[in-house]
Structure formats: structure tokens, C-alpha cells
Tab-separated table of N, CA and C in Angstrom:
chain	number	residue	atom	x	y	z
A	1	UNK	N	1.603	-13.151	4.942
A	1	UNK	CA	1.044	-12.501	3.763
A	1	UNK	C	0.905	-11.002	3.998
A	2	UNK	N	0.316	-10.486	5.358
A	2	UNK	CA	0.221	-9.123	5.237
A	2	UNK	C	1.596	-8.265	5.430
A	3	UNK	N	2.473	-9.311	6.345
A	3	UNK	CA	3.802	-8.806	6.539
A	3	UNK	C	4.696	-7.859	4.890
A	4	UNK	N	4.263	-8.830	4.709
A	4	UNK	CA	4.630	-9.009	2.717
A	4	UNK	C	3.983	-7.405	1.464
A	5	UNK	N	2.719	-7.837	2.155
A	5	UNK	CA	2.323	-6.507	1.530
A	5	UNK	C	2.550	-5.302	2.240
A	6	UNK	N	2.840	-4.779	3.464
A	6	UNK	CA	3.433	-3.966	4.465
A	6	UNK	C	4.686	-3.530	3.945
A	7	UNK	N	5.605	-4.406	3.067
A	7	UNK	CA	6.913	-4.167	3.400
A	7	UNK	C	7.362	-2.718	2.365
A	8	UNK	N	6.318	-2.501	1.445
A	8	UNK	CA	6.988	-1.089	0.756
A	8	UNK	C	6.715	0.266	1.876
A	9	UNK	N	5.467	-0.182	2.479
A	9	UNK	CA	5.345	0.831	3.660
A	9	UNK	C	6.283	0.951	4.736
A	10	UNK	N	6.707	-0.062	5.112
A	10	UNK	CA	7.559	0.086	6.246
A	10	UNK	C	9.071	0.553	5.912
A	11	UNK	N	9.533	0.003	4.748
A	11	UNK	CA	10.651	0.320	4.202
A	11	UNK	C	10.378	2.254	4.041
A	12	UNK	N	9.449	2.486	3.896
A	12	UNK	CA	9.240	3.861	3.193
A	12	UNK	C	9.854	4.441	4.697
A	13	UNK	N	8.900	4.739	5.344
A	13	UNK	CA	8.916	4.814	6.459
A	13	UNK	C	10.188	5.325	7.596
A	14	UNK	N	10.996	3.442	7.218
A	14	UNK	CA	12.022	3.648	7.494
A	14	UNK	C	13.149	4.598	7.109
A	15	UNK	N	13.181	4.963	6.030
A	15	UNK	CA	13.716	5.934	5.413
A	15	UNK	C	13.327	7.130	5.467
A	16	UNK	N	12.534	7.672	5.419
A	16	UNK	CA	11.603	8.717	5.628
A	16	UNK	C	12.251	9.298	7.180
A	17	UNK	N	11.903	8.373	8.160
A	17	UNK	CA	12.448	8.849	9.751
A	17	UNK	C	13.514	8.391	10.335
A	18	UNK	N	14.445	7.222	9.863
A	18	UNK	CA	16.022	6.782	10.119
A	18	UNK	C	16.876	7.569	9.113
A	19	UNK	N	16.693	8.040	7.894
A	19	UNK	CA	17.316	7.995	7.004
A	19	UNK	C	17.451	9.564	6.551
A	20	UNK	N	16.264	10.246	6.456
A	20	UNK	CA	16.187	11.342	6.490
A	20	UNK	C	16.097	11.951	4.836
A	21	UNK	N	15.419	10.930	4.566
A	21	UNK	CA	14.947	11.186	3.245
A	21	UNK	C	13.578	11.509	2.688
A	22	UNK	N	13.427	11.918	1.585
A	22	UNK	CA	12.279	13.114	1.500
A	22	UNK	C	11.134	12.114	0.966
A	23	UNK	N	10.214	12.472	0.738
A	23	UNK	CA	8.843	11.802	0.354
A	23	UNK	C	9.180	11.830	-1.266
A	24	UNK	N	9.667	12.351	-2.033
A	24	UNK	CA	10.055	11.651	-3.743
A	24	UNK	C	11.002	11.070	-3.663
A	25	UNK	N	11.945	10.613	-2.318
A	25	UNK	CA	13.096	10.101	-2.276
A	25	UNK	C	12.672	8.112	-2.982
A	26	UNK	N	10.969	7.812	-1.573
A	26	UNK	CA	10.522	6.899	-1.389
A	26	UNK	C	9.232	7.039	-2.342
A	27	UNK	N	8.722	8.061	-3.235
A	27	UNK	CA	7.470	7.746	-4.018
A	27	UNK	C	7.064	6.245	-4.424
A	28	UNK	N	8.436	5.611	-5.013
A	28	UNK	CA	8.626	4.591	-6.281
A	28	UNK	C	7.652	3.389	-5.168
A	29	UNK	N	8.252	3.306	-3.730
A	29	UNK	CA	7.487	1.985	-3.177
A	29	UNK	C	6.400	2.397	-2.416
A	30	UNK	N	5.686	3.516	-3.135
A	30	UNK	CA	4.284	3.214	-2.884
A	30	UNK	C	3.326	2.929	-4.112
A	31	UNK	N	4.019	2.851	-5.335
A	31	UNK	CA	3.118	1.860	-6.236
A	31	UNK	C	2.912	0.790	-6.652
A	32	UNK	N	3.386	-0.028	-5.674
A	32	UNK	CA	2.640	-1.361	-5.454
A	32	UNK	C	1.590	-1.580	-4.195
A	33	UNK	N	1.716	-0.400	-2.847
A	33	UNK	CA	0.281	-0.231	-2.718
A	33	UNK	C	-0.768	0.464	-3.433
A	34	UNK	N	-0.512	1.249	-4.297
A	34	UNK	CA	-1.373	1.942	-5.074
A	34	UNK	C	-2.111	0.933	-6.344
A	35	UNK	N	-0.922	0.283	-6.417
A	35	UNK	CA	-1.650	-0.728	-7.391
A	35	UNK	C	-2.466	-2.290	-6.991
A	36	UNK	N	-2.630	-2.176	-5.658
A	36	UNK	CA	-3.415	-3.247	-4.514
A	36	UNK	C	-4.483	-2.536	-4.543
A	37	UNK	N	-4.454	-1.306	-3.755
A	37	UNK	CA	-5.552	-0.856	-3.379
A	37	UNK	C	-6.571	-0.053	-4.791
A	38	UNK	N	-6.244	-0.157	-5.674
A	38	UNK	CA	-7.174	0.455	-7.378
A	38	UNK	C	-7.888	-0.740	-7.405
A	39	UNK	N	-7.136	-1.930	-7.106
A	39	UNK	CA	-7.638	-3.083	-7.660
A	39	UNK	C	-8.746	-3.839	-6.562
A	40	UNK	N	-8.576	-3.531	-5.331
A	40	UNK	CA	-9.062	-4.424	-4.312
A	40	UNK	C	-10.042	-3.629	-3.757
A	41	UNK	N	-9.869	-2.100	-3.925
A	41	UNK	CA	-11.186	-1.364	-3.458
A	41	UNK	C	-12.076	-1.528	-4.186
A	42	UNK	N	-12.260	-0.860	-5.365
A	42	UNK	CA	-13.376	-1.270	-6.290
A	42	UNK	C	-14.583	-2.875	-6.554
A	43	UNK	N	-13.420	-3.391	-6.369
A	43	UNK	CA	-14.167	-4.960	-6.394
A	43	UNK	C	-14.636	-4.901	-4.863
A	44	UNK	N	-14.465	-4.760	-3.216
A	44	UNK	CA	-14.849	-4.539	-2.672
A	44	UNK	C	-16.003	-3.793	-2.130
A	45	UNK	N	-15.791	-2.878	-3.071
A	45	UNK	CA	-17.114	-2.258	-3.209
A	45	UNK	C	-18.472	-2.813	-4.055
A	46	UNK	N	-17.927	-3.404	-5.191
A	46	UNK	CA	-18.828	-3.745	-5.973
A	46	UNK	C	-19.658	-4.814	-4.949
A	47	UNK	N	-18.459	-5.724	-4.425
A	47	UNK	CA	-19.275	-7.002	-3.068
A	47	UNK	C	-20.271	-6.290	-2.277
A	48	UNK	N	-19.599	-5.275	-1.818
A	48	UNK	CA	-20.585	-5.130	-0.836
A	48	UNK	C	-21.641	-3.852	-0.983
A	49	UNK	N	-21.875	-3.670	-2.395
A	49	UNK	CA	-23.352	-3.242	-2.281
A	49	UNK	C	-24.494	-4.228	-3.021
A	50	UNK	N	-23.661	-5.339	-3.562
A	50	UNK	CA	-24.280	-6.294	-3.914
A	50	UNK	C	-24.572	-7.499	-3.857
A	51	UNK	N	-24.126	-8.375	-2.769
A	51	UNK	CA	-24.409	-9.001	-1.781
A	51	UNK	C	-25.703	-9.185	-1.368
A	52	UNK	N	-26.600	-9.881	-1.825
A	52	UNK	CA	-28.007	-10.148	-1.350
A	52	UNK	C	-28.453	-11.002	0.056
């Protein structure tokens, strides 16, 4: 599972330092972490200041 969610990062990555491509080359696969982490921080937060 985490392999899975890793893989737009690593792909980025890969390209970025094998490939030699620029950071708007790879923007596009970082919005599906962007769209994990909007969703999973907030509710995380909400847990844990409210958690009794």
C-alpha cells in the first residue's frame, strides 16, 4: 500500500536525477500526493486535538 502511494514520488524523482528533467517537467505527479495529503492532514488533525 505505501509502495503504491510512493510511486508518483519516486517516478518524479527518477526523472528529475536519471533523466534530467526539470521540476514542471514532473509537476503533473505530484497531484495525487497533494490530493492525499489536503485530505488526510486535516482530518488528522481534527483526531488528534479531539480525541478524549
Amino acid at each position: 500500500m505505501i509502495q503504491k502511494n510512493l510511486k508518483p514520488a519516486r517516478n518524479s524523482l527518477r526523472q528529475i536525477y536519471l533523466k534530467g528533467c526539470t521540476i514542471s517537467d514532473v509537476a503533473f505527479n505530484f497531484l495525487p500526493m497533494l490530493t492525499v495529503a489536503a485530505i488526510t492532514l486535516p482530518v488528522a488533525a481534527y483526531f488528534f486535538r479531539n480525541i478524549d
